[in-house]
CSV table of C-alpha atoms and ligand atoms in Angstrom, one decimal:
chain,number,residue,atom,x,y,z
A,31,MET,CA,16.5,18.6,-11.5
A,32,THR,CA,14.7,18.4,-8.3
A,33,ASN,CA,15.4,21.5,-6.2
A,34,VAL,CA,17.9,21.0,-3.0
A,35,THR,CA,16.3,21.7,0.2
A,36,PRO,CA,18.4,24.1,2.7
A,37,PRO,CA,19.8,23.0,4.9
A,38,ASP,CA,18.8,24.8,8.0
A,39,GLU,CA,14.9,25.7,8.0
A,40,ALA,CA,12.2,22.9,8.8
A,41,LEU,CA,9.6,22.5,6.2
A,42,PRO,CA,6.0,23.3,7.3
A,43,PHE,CA,3.1,21.1,5.8
A,44,PRO,CA,-0.2,22.9,5.0
A,45,ALA,CA,-2.9,23.0,8.1
A,46,GLY,CA,-5.5,20.5,8.4
A,47,PHE,CA,-2.8,17.8,6.7
A,48,THR,CA,-3.2,14.8,7.9
A,49,TRP,CA,-1.1,12.2,9.4
A,50,GLY,CA,-1.5,9.0,10.3
A,51,ALA,CA,-0.4,5.6,10.5
A,52,ALA,CA,-1.7,2.5,8.2
A,53,THR,CA,-2.4,-1.2,8.9
A,54,ALA,CA,-4.8,-3.9,7.4
A,55,ALA,CA,-6.7,-6.2,8.9
A,56,TYR,CA,-5.1,-10.0,7.9
A,57,GLN,CA,-1.3,-8.8,8.9
A,58,ILE,CA,-3.0,-7.3,12.8
A,59,GLU,CA,-5.8,-8.9,13.9
A,60,GLY,CA,-5.6,-12.8,14.4
A,61,ALA,CA,-8.4,-14.0,15.9
A,62,THR,CA,-9.7,-16.0,12.1
A,63,ASP,CA,-11.8,-18.5,13.9
A,64,VAL,CA,-14.1,-15.7,16.4
A,65,ASP,CA,-17.5,-14.2,16.2
A,66,GLY,CA,-18.1,-16.0,13.3
A,67,ARG,CA,-15.7,-15.2,10.8
A,68,GLY,CA,-15.5,-16.7,7.6
A,69,LEU,CA,-12.2,-18.1,5.7
A,70,SER,CA,-9.8,-15.7,3.6
A,71,VAL,CA,-7.9,-16.7,0.5
A,72,TRP,CA,-5.0,-15.8,3.1
A,73,ASP,CA,-6.0,-18.7,5.5
A,74,THR,CA,-6.3,-20.9,3.0
A,75,PHE,CA,-2.8,-20.1,1.4
A,76,SER,CA,-0.6,-18.8,4.7
A,77,ARG,CA,-2.1,-22.7,6.5
A,78,THR,CA,-0.6,-24.2,3.0
A,79,PRO,CA,3.2,-25.3,3.6
A,80,GLY,CA,5.6,-23.7,1.8
A,81,LYS,CA,3.7,-20.5,0.8
A,82,VAL,CA,4.7,-18.4,3.4
A,83,ARG,CA,8.3,-18.1,5.4
A,84,GLY,CA,8.4,-20.3,8.1
A,85,GLY,CA,4.9,-21.6,8.2
A,86,ASP,CA,3.7,-18.0,9.8
A,87,THR,CA,-0.1,-17.3,9.4
A,88,GLY,CA,-2.1,-14.6,10.6
A,89,ASP,CA,-4.1,-16.5,13.3
A,90,VAL,CA,-2.7,-14.7,16.0
A,91,ALA,CA,-0.8,-11.9,14.3
A,92,CYS,CA,-0.3,-8.4,16.4
A,93,ASP,CA,-3.9,-10.0,18.1
A,94,SER,CA,-5.3,-6.1,17.4
A,95,TYR,CA,-8.8,-7.8,17.2
A,96,ARG,CA,-8.5,-7.7,20.7
A,97,ARG,CA,-6.2,-5.3,21.5
A,98,TYR,CA,-7.4,-2.6,19.7
A,99,PRO,CA,-7.8,0.2,22.5
A,100,GLU,CA,-4.4,-0.4,23.1
A,101,ASP,CA,-3.4,0.0,19.5
A,102,ALA,CA,-6.2,3.2,19.9
A,103,ASP,CA,-4.0,4.6,22.3
A,104,LEU,CA,-0.7,4.4,20.7
A,105,LEU,CA,-2.1,6.3,17.7
A,106,GLY,CA,-3.6,8.8,20.1
A,107,ALA,CA,-0.7,9.2,22.1
A,108,LEU,CA,1.3,9.6,18.8
A,109,GLY,CA,-0.4,12.9,18.3
A,110,LEU,CA,-2.2,11.5,14.3
A,111,SER,CA,-5.6,12.1,13.2
A,112,SER,CA,-6.1,9.5,11.4
A,113,TYR,CA,-6.2,5.7,11.3
A,114,ARG,CA,-6.0,3.6,8.1
A,115,PHE,CA,-6.9,0.2,8.8
A,116,SER,CA,-9.2,-2.4,6.8
A,117,ILE,CA,-11.9,-4.4,7.1
A,118,SER,CA,-12.2,-7.7,6.4
A,119,TRP,CA,-14.6,-8.9,4.1
A,120,PRO,CA,-15.3,-12.5,5.5
A,121,ARG,CA,-16.0,-11.2,8.8
A,122,VAL,CA,-18.8,-9.7,7.8
A,123,PHE,CA,-19.3,-11.8,4.7
A,124,PRO,CA,-18.8,-14.9,6.0
A,125,ASP,CA,-19.4,-16.5,2.9
A,126,GLY,CA,-17.9,-13.4,1.0
A,127,ALA,CA,-22.4,-12.8,-0.2
A,128,GLY,CA,-26.0,-13.5,1.2
A,129,ARG,CA,-25.4,-14.3,4.7
A,130,LEU,CA,-24.4,-11.1,7.3
A,131,ASN,CA,-22.7,-11.6,10.4
A,132,THR,CA,-23.5,-8.5,12.3
A,133,ALA,CA,-21.0,-9.4,15.1
A,134,GLY,CA,-17.9,-8.5,12.7
A,135,LEU,CA,-19.9,-4.7,11.7
A,136,ASP,CA,-19.3,-4.5,15.8
A,137,HIS,CA,-15.6,-4.8,15.3
A,138,TYR,CA,-15.7,-2.0,13.7
A,139,LYS,CA,-17.7,0.2,14.9
A,140,ALA,CA,-15.9,-0.5,18.5
A,141,LEU,CA,-13.1,0.4,16.4
A,142,LEU,CA,-13.8,3.4,15.3
A,143,ASP,CA,-15.4,4.4,18.5
A,144,ALA,CA,-12.5,3.7,20.6
A,145,LEU,CA,-10.1,6.1,18.0
A,146,ALA,CA,-12.9,8.4,18.2
A,147,GLU,CA,-12.8,8.9,21.6
A,148,ARG,CA,-9.1,9.4,21.3
A,149,GLY,CA,-9.0,12.1,18.7
A,150,VAL,CA,-8.5,10.3,15.9
A,151,SER,CA,-10.3,9.9,13.0
A,152,GLY,CA,-10.7,6.6,10.7
A,153,ALA,CA,-10.3,5.8,7.0
A,154,ALA,CA,-11.5,2.2,6.3
A,155,THR,CA,-9.9,0.4,3.0
A,156,LEU,CA,-12.9,-2.6,2.2
A,157,PHE,CA,-10.4,-4.7,0.7
A,158,HIS,CA,-6.8,-5.6,1.5
A,159,TRP,CA,-6.5,-8.9,0.4
A,160,ASP,CA,-8.3,-11.5,2.5
A,161,LEU,CA,-10.8,-12.3,-0.1
A,162,PRO,CA,-13.6,-14.7,1.4
A,163,GLN,CA,-12.5,-18.3,0.6
A,164,ALA,CA,-16.1,-19.2,-0.3
A,165,LEU,CA,-15.5,-16.3,-3.6
A,166,GLN,CA,-12.2,-17.9,-4.4
A,167,ASP,CA,-14.1,-21.0,-4.8
A,168,ARG,CA,-16.3,-19.5,-7.4
A,169,GLY,CA,-13.2,-18.0,-9.0
A,170,GLY,CA,-12.5,-15.3,-7.1
A,171,TRP,CA,-11.5,-12.1,-8.7
A,172,ALA,CA,-11.1,-13.3,-12.2
A,173,SER,CA,-14.9,-13.9,-11.8
A,174,ARG,CA,-17.1,-11.4,-12.7
A,175,ASP,CA,-19.5,-11.7,-9.7
A,176,THR,CA,-16.4,-10.8,-7.9
A,177,ALA,CA,-17.2,-7.5,-8.2
A,178,LEU,CA,-20.3,-7.3,-7.7
A,179,ARG,CA,-20.0,-8.8,-4.5
A,180,PHE,CA,-17.9,-6.3,-3.5
A,181,ALA,CA,-20.5,-3.4,-3.7
A,182,ASP,CA,-22.7,-5.1,-2.0
A,183,TYR,CA,-20.7,-5.5,1.2
A,184,ALA,CA,-19.5,-1.8,0.4
A,185,ALA,CA,-23.1,-1.5,1.0
A,186,VAL,CA,-23.5,-3.2,4.0
A,187,VAL,CA,-20.7,-1.6,6.0
A,188,GLY,CA,-20.9,2.0,4.3
A,189,GLU,CA,-25.0,2.1,5.6
A,190,ALA,CA,-23.3,-0.1,8.9
A,191,LEU,CA,-20.4,2.6,9.3
A,192,GLY,CA,-20.8,5.7,7.8
A,193,ASP,CA,-21.6,7.5,10.1
A,194,ARG,CA,-18.0,6.6,11.9
A,195,VAL,CA,-15.6,6.5,8.8
A,196,GLU,CA,-14.1,9.9,7.6
A,197,ARG,CA,-12.9,8.5,3.9
A,198,TRP,CA,-13.0,5.2,2.4
A,199,ILE,CA,-11.2,3.4,0.8
A,200,THR,CA,-11.6,0.8,-1.9
A,201,VAL,CA,-9.0,-1.6,-3.4
A,202,ASN,CA,-5.4,-1.3,-1.5
A,203,GLU,CA,-2.9,-2.2,-4.6
A,204,PRO,CA,-4.6,-4.2,-7.2
A,205,LEU,CA,-2.0,-4.3,-8.6
A,206,VAL,CA,-0.4,-6.6,-6.4
A,207,VAL,CA,-3.2,-9.0,-6.0
A,208,SER,CA,-3.6,-9.2,-9.9
A,209,HIS,CA,-0.1,-9.8,-10.5
A,210,LEU,CA,1.1,-11.7,-6.9
A,211,GLY,CA,-1.7,-13.2,-6.5
A,212,TYR,CA,-2.9,-14.4,-10.2
A,213,ARG,CA,-0.2,-14.5,-12.3
A,214,THR,CA,3.0,-15.4,-10.4
A,215,GLY,CA,0.8,-17.1,-7.5
A,216,VAL,CA,3.8,-15.5,-4.6
A,217,HIS,CA,0.8,-14.2,-3.0
A,218,ALA,CA,-2.8,-15.5,-2.3
A,219,PRO,CA,-4.7,-17.5,-3.8
A,220,GLY,CA,-1.5,-18.5,-5.3
A,221,LEU,CA,-2.5,-18.8,-8.9
A,222,ALA,CA,0.1,-18.7,-12.3
A,223,ASP,CA,-2.2,-17.8,-14.4
A,224,GLU,CA,-2.0,-15.0,-17.3
A,225,ALA,CA,-5.6,-15.0,-18.2
A,226,ALA,CA,-7.1,-15.5,-15.0
A,227,ALA,CA,-4.5,-12.2,-14.1
A,228,ALA,CA,-5.4,-10.0,-16.6
A,229,ALA,CA,-9.7,-11.0,-15.6
A,230,ALA,CA,-8.5,-10.0,-12.0
A,231,THR,CA,-7.2,-6.5,-12.9
A,232,HIS,CA,-10.2,-5.7,-14.7
A,233,HIS,CA,-13.0,-7.1,-12.0
A,234,LEU,CA,-10.8,-5.2,-9.4
A,235,LEU,CA,-11.3,-1.9,-11.1
A,236,LEU,CA,-14.7,-2.9,-11.7
A,237,GLY,CA,-15.3,-4.1,-8.1
A,238,HIS,CA,-14.0,-0.5,-7.3
A,239,GLY,CA,-16.3,1.5,-9.5
A,240,LEU,CA,-19.1,-0.7,-8.1
A,241,ALA,CA,-17.9,-0.3,-4.8
A,242,THR,CA,-17.6,3.5,-5.5
A,243,ALA,CA,-21.2,3.4,-6.3
A,244,ALA,CA,-22.4,2.0,-3.6
A,245,LEU,CA,-20.7,4.1,-1.1
A,246,ARG,CA,-21.6,7.4,-2.4
A,247,ALA,CA,-25.3,6.3,-2.5
A,248,ALA,CA,-25.4,4.8,1.3
A,249,VAL,CA,-22.9,7.9,2.8
A,250,PRO,CA,-23.3,10.9,0.4
A,251,GLY,CA,-20.3,13.2,0.8
A,252,THR,CA,-17.5,10.9,2.5
A,253,PRO,CA,-14.8,11.1,0.0
A,254,VAL,CA,-14.0,7.5,-1.5
A,255,GLY,CA,-10.9,6.5,-3.9
A,256,ILE,CA,-8.4,4.3,-4.3
A,257,THR,CA,-4.7,2.7,-3.3
A,258,LEU,CA,-2.3,1.9,-6.1
A,259,ASN,CA,1.1,0.8,-5.3
A,260,LEU,CA,2.6,3.2,-7.9
A,261,THR,CA,6.3,2.6,-8.9
A,262,PRO,CA,7.9,6.1,-10.7
A,263,VAL,CA,10.2,5.0,-14.2
A,264,LEU,CA,13.6,7.1,-13.8
A,265,VAL,CA,15.7,6.7,-17.1
A,266,ASP,CA,18.9,7.2,-16.6
A,267,PRO,CA,19.6,11.0,-18.1
A,268,ASN,CA,23.4,10.2,-18.8
A,269,ALA,CA,22.9,7.3,-21.5
A,270,ASN,CA,24.7,8.2,-24.8
A,271,GLY,CA,22.5,7.7,-28.1
A,272,SER,CA,20.0,5.7,-26.7
A,273,ALA,CA,17.2,8.3,-25.8
A,274,ASP,CA,14.6,6.6,-28.1
A,275,LEU,CA,15.0,3.6,-27.2
A,276,LEU,CA,14.9,4.4,-23.2
A,277,GLU,CA,12.0,6.3,-24.1
A,278,ARG,CA,9.8,3.1,-25.3
A,279,ALA,CA,11.0,1.3,-22.3
A,280,ARG,CA,10.1,3.8,-20.1
A,281,ARG,CA,6.4,4.0,-22.0
A,282,VAL,CA,6.3,0.2,-21.2
A,283,ALA,CA,7.4,0.0,-18.2
A,284,ASP,CA,5.0,2.5,-16.7
A,285,ALA,CA,2.0,0.9,-18.3
A,286,THR,CA,3.1,-2.1,-16.7
A,287,HIS,CA,3.4,-0.8,-12.7
A,288,ASN,CA,1.2,1.9,-13.1
A,289,GLY,CA,-1.2,2.4,-15.9
A,290,VAL,CA,-3.0,-0.3,-16.1
A,291,PHE,CA,-4.8,0.8,-13.3
A,292,LEU,CA,-4.0,4.4,-13.3
A,293,GLU,CA,-5.7,5.0,-16.6
A,294,PRO,CA,-8.7,3.3,-16.5
A,295,LEU,CA,-9.3,5.1,-13.0
A,296,LEU,CA,-8.1,8.5,-14.7
A,297,HIS,CA,-9.2,8.0,-18.5
A,298,GLY,CA,-11.1,5.4,-18.7
A,299,ARG,CA,-9.0,3.0,-21.1
A,300,TYR,CA,-6.2,0.2,-20.8
A,301,PRO,CA,-2.7,2.0,-21.8
A,302,GLU,CA,-1.6,1.8,-25.5
A,303,HIS,CA,1.6,0.9,-24.4
A,304,ALA,CA,1.2,-2.0,-22.0
A,305,PRO,CA,2.1,-4.9,-22.8
A,306,PRO,CA,-0.8,-7.3,-24.5
A,307,ALA,CA,-0.8,-9.8,-22.0
A,308,ILE,CA,-1.5,-7.6,-18.7
A,309,VAL,CA,-4.5,-5.8,-20.5
A,310,PRO,CA,-8.0,-7.6,-19.9
A,311,PRO,CA,-9.6,-9.3,-23.0
A,312,ALA,CA,-11.9,-7.0,-24.8
A,313,GLU,CA,-14.7,-10.1,-24.2
A,314,LEU,CA,-14.6,-9.3,-20.7
A,315,ILE,CA,-14.8,-5.8,-21.4
A,316,ARG,CA,-19.0,-4.6,-20.9
A,317,ASP,CA,-20.6,-1.6,-21.9
A,318,GLY,CA,-20.4,0.8,-19.5
A,319,ASP,CA,-17.5,-0.9,-17.5
A,320,MET,CA,-15.0,1.9,-18.4
A,321,ALA,CA,-17.6,4.7,-17.3
A,322,THR,CA,-17.9,2.7,-13.9
A,323,ILE,CA,-14.5,2.6,-13.5
A,324,SER,CA,-13.2,6.1,-14.1
A,325,ALA,CA,-16.4,7.6,-12.2
A,326,PRO,CA,-14.1,10.7,-10.5
A,327,LEU,CA,-12.3,9.8,-7.4
A,328,ASP,CA,-12.3,12.0,-4.5
A,329,PHE,CA,-8.3,11.2,-3.7
A,330,LEU,CA,-6.3,8.9,-4.8
A,331,GLY,CA,-4.4,6.6,-2.1
A,332,VAL,CA,-0.6,6.6,-2.8
A,333,ASN,CA,1.7,3.8,-2.0
A,334,TYR,CA,5.3,4.0,-2.4
A,335,TYR,CA,8.2,2.0,-1.6
A,336,ARG,CA,10.2,2.1,-4.7
A,337,PRO,CA,11.2,3.7,-8.2
A,338,GLN,CA,12.2,1.7,-11.2
A,339,HIS,CA,15.7,2.8,-13.3
A,340,LEU,CA,15.8,2.0,-16.6
A,341,ARG,CA,19.2,2.3,-18.7
A,342,ALA,CA,21.2,1.2,-21.3
A,343,GLY,CA,22.7,-2.5,-20.9
A,344,ASP,CA,22.5,-6.4,-22.0
A,345,PRO,CA,19.8,-8.2,-20.1
A,346,ALA,CA,21.7,-11.7,-21.6
A,347,HIS,CA,25.0,-10.2,-19.8
A,348,LEU,CA,23.5,-8.4,-17.0
A,349,ARG,CA,26.0,-6.8,-14.2
A,350,LEU,CA,26.0,-6.5,-10.5
A,351,ARG,CA,23.1,-4.3,-9.7
A,352,GLU,CA,21.4,-4.8,-12.4
A,353,PHE,CA,18.0,-6.7,-13.7
A,354,PRO,CA,16.5,-7.9,-16.6
A,355,PRO,CA,13.5,-5.6,-17.3
A,356,VAL,CA,9.8,-6.1,-16.8
A,357,PRO,CA,8.7,-8.3,-19.9
A,358,GLY,CA,7.6,-6.1,-23.7
A,359,ILE,CA,11.0,-4.2,-23.0
A,360,GLU,CA,13.1,-4.0,-26.1
A,361,GLY,CA,16.8,-5.7,-25.8
A,362,GLY,CA,19.4,-2.9,-24.7
A,363,VAL,CA,17.9,-1.7,-21.5
A,364,VAL,CA,18.2,-3.3,-18.0
A,365,GLU,CA,16.8,-2.3,-14.6
A,366,TYR,CA,19.4,-1.2,-12.3
A,367,TYR,CA,20.4,0.3,-8.8
A,368,PRO,CA,22.0,3.3,-8.7
A,369,GLU,CA,25.2,3.4,-7.0
A,370,GLU,CA,25.0,5.4,-4.6
A,371,MET,CA,21.2,3.9,-3.2
A,372,GLU,CA,20.8,1.9,-0.3
A,373,LEU,CA,18.7,-1.5,0.2
A,374,THR,CA,16.3,-2.0,2.9
A,375,ASN,CA,16.7,-5.3,4.5
A,376,MET,CA,13.7,-6.5,1.9
A,377,ASP,CA,16.7,-5.5,-0.6
A,378,TRP,CA,13.9,-2.1,-1.7
A,379,LEU,CA,15.9,0.4,-3.2
A,380,ILE,CA,15.4,3.7,-0.8
A,381,ASP,CA,15.0,6.5,-3.5
A,382,PRO,CA,13.4,9.6,-1.6
A,383,ASP,CA,13.3,11.8,-4.7
A,384,GLY,CA,11.6,8.9,-6.2
A,385,LEU,CA,8.4,9.5,-4.3
A,386,TYR,CA,9.1,13.4,-5.1
A,387,GLN,CA,8.9,12.7,-9.3
A,388,LEU,CA,5.7,10.6,-8.8
A,389,LEU,CA,4.1,13.0,-6.9
A,390,VAL,CA,4.5,16.0,-9.3
A,391,GLN,CA,4.0,13.8,-12.1
A,392,LEU,CA,0.9,12.6,-10.6
A,393,ALA,CA,-0.4,16.3,-10.3
A,394,ALA,CA,0.3,16.9,-14.1
A,395,ASP,CA,-1.4,13.6,-14.9
A,396,ALA,CA,-4.1,14.5,-12.7
A,397,PRO,CA,-4.2,18.6,-11.8
A,398,GLY,CA,-5.9,19.3,-8.5
A,399,LEU,CA,-6.5,15.8,-7.8
A,400,PRO,CA,-6.5,15.2,-4.1
A,401,LEU,CA,-3.5,12.3,-3.0
A,402,TYR,CA,-3.0,10.9,0.1
A,403,ILE,CA,0.3,8.9,0.2
A,404,THR,CA,-1.5,5.7,1.8
A,405,GLU,CA,1.6,3.9,2.9
A,406,ASN,CA,5.6,4.4,3.0
A,407,GLY,CA,7.7,3.0,5.3
A,408,ARG,CA,10.7,0.3,5.2
A,409,ALA,CA,11.4,-3.1,6.4
A,410,ALA,CA,14.4,-3.1,9.0
A,411,GLU,CA,15.7,-5.7,11.4
A,412,ASP,CA,14.3,-4.2,14.6
A,413,TYR,CA,15.6,-5.7,18.0
A,414,LEU,CA,14.9,-4.8,22.2
A,415,ASN,CA,17.9,-3.6,22.9
A,416,PRO,CA,19.1,-3.9,26.7
A,417,ALA,CA,17.4,-1.0,28.0
A,418,GLY,CA,13.9,-2.2,26.1
A,419,GLN,CA,14.2,0.5,23.3
A,420,VAL,CA,13.8,-0.1,20.0
A,421,ASP,CA,17.3,2.4,18.3
A,422,ASP,CA,15.8,2.3,14.5
A,423,ARG,CA,18.0,5.0,13.0
A,424,GLU,CA,17.5,4.0,9.9
A,425,ARG,CA,13.4,3.7,9.6
A,426,VAL,CA,14.0,7.4,10.8
A,427,LYS,CA,16.2,8.2,8.3
A,428,TYR,CA,14.1,6.6,5.4
A,429,LEU,CA,11.0,8.8,7.0
A,430,HIS,CA,12.7,11.7,7.8
A,431,GLN,CA,14.4,11.9,3.6
A,432,HIS,CA,10.4,10.8,2.4
A,433,LEU,CA,8.8,12.7,4.8
A,434,GLU,CA,11.4,15.7,3.1
A,435,ALA,CA,10.2,14.9,-0.5
A,436,CYS,CA,6.3,15.2,0.7
A,437,ALA,CA,7.2,18.8,1.7
A,438,ARG,CA,9.1,19.5,-1.6
A,439,ALA,CA,6.5,17.8,-3.7
A,440,VAL,CA,3.7,20.0,-1.5
A,441,GLY,CA,6.1,23.3,-1.4
A,442,ALA,CA,6.4,22.6,-5.9
A,443,GLY,CA,2.1,23.3,-5.7
A,444,VAL,CA,1.0,19.0,-5.0
A,445,ASN,CA,-2.1,18.8,-3.5
A,446,LEU,CA,-1.3,16.1,-1.2
A,447,ARG,CA,-3.5,16.0,1.8
A,448,GLY,CA,-1.8,13.5,4.1
A,449,TYR,CA,0.7,10.8,5.0
A,450,TYR,CA,0.2,7.2,6.5
A,451,VAL,CA,3.1,5.8,7.1
A,452,TRP,CA,3.3,2.0,7.0
A,453,SER,CA,2.7,0.5,9.4
A,454,LEU,CA,1.7,1.5,13.0
A,455,LEU,CA,2.8,-1.9,14.4
A,456,ASP,CA,5.4,-5.1,12.9
A,457,ASN,CA,2.8,-7.1,11.4
A,458,PHE,CA,2.6,-10.0,9.5
A,459,GLU,CA,4.2,-9.3,5.8
A,460,TRP,CA,2.4,-12.0,3.3
A,461,ALA,CA,4.8,-14.4,2.0
A,462,TYR,CA,7.6,-12.8,4.1
A,463,GLY,CA,5.4,-13.6,7.4
A,464,TYR,CA,6.8,-11.6,10.4
A,465,GLN,CA,10.8,-11.8,9.9
A,466,LYS,CA,10.0,-8.0,8.2
A,467,ARG,CA,9.2,-5.4,10.7
A,468,PHE,CA,8.0,-2.4,9.3
A,469,GLY,CA,6.0,-1.0,12.3
A,470,ILE,CA,7.1,2.4,14.3
A,471,VAL,CA,6.0,0.5,17.1
A,472,TYR,CA,8.0,-2.6,17.9
A,473,VAL,CA,5.3,-6.1,18.6
A,474,ASP,CA,6.8,-8.6,20.7
A,475,PHE,CA,5.1,-11.4,18.9
A,476,PRO,CA,5.1,-13.8,22.1
A,477,THR,CA,3.3,-12.0,24.0
A,478,GLY,CA,1.7,-8.6,21.7
A,479,ARG,CA,3.4,-6.1,23.9
A,480,ARG,CA,4.1,-3.1,21.8
A,481,THR,CA,7.0,-0.9,22.6
A,482,PRO,CA,6.9,2.7,20.3
A,483,LYS,CA,10.2,2.4,18.5
A,484,ALA,CA,12.3,5.7,18.0
A,485,SER,CA,10.7,6.1,14.8
A,486,ALA,CA,7.4,6.5,16.3
A,487,ALA,CA,9.1,9.5,18.5
A,488,PHE,CA,10.2,10.8,15.2
A,489,TYR,CA,7.1,10.8,13.6
A,490,SER,CA,5.3,12.5,16.4
A,491,ARG,CA,7.4,15.2,16.3
A,492,VAL,CA,6.4,16.2,13.0
A,493,ALA,CA,2.7,14.8,13.4
A,494,ARG,CA,2.4,17.4,15.9
A,495,GLU,CA,4.5,20.6,14.2
A,496,ASN,CA,3.4,19.6,11.0
A,497,ALA,CA,6.5,20.3,9.9
A,498,VAL,CA,9.6,18.1,8.9
A,499,PRO,CA,13.1,18.9,10.4
A,500,PRO,CA,15.6,20.2,8.0
A,501,LEU,CA,17.9,17.0,6.7
A,502,PRO,CA,20.9,16.9,9.1
A,503,ARG,CA,24.0,16.9,7.6
A,504,SER,CA,25.1,13.7,7.8
A,505,TRP,CA,23.0,10.4,9.4
A,506,PRO,CA,24.2,8.6,12.9
A,507,ALA,CA,26.0,5.4,11.7
B,866,FCB,C1,2.6,-3.1,0.4
B,866,FCB,C2,1.2,-3.5,1.6
B,866,FCB,C3,1.3,-3.7,2.6
B,866,FCB,C4,2.4,-4.2,3.6
B,866,FCB,C5,3.3,-3.3,2.3
B,866,FCB,C6,4.9,-3.6,3.1
B,866,FCB,O1,2.2,-3.8,-0.7
B,866,FCB,O2,-0.3,-3.0,0.8
B,866,FCB,O3,0.2,-4.5,3.7
B,866,FCB,O4,2.8,-5.6,2.8
B,866,FCB,O5,3.4,-3.4,1.6
């Protein structure tokens, strides 16, 4: 069992802990047709009727391409030490490769300078899903060539911005790209093609490995890592007589959610327990690929939103809050939402202890590897009240509980170096459009006006004190 926090003590973080906020280019920038930017797959996808809720697109978003000094002001005023943003590949290479658009690089230089003036450092993600459409037209991540072009892009960006960036993240959540983009098609590029998804898995990893080498050559000494969305798989310890079945199911689910990216990165192999359909076929894997992919990481970025709980059950007769498990699991096992746990308005389970379990597990799997939470947060029904404030107490509670879990993990010896809240701003939440608000700063989309929410004040206090206050005995309603 997990330790229980003594209720009356603030939990400190180590000196120098990074406190940050995260965003991604397509979700906040807007200005999709200025200064020579090329099309991305998300432009194409969001402009296709029926793909994004309400027909929303990133055309304007938070207008951060123009309003970045204001965003930098917010980060500075909150006392955060780092901003995780992403670089739009089609701003730098409008055709994905070949012709360089220096205006694209200039924008990120200006952003990084604005951050530096306010004492905020920059953690840059090279690929947060906005693949140049021109590369998609040649197969996208299903094609090996995209991984090579990604390395070219990394080299150019590293060269141009290397003196300004504190830490590089190659790829954000490759699982979401291959699974939602290529297998189920609910994200750009909208394919539903199992073989393309498995190929994308390998080429995203290869792209990461090649980009890592390119960055290390361009900017020796600057840490390079990758960000994975990780889903701890937790089994009901009280299940009677089904321990072996549940353990087999746990391994398959863990390989599906985590191992398919984590094992190649950490150990240079695809996981043994993964369903065969999701594992890249041997003919795609060339000599040297697995060594490129498993070049030692300087850190691992972890995005945590929710775990998966499994228990014995009947997938053919699901009960309330039960779901079929992932493919490849033997009968007799279901996913479920534990009764006492609430959901966010994405219908995502809220389970802060899942984060603790995940961090402790990672520390065991990759001893000593520096970890950053590169995203964590929740959507809520936020609104400006008549006093002009956003009292998002559900988000305050969520952050408080998850930060407490981080502090506990640090106390248990996990090498956690920093935390980035998702997100600085309400923004374009992919297929959900603008309906789902994740920001600690409220954005009035018609005007672009920004209003820090109650959660921003809470988070700012944690960052300034470098400690999380004790959990209250009861939460305000
Ligand atoms: C993650 C994405 C991020 C954001 C959050 C809610 O999967 O990396 O862009 O959409 O989910």
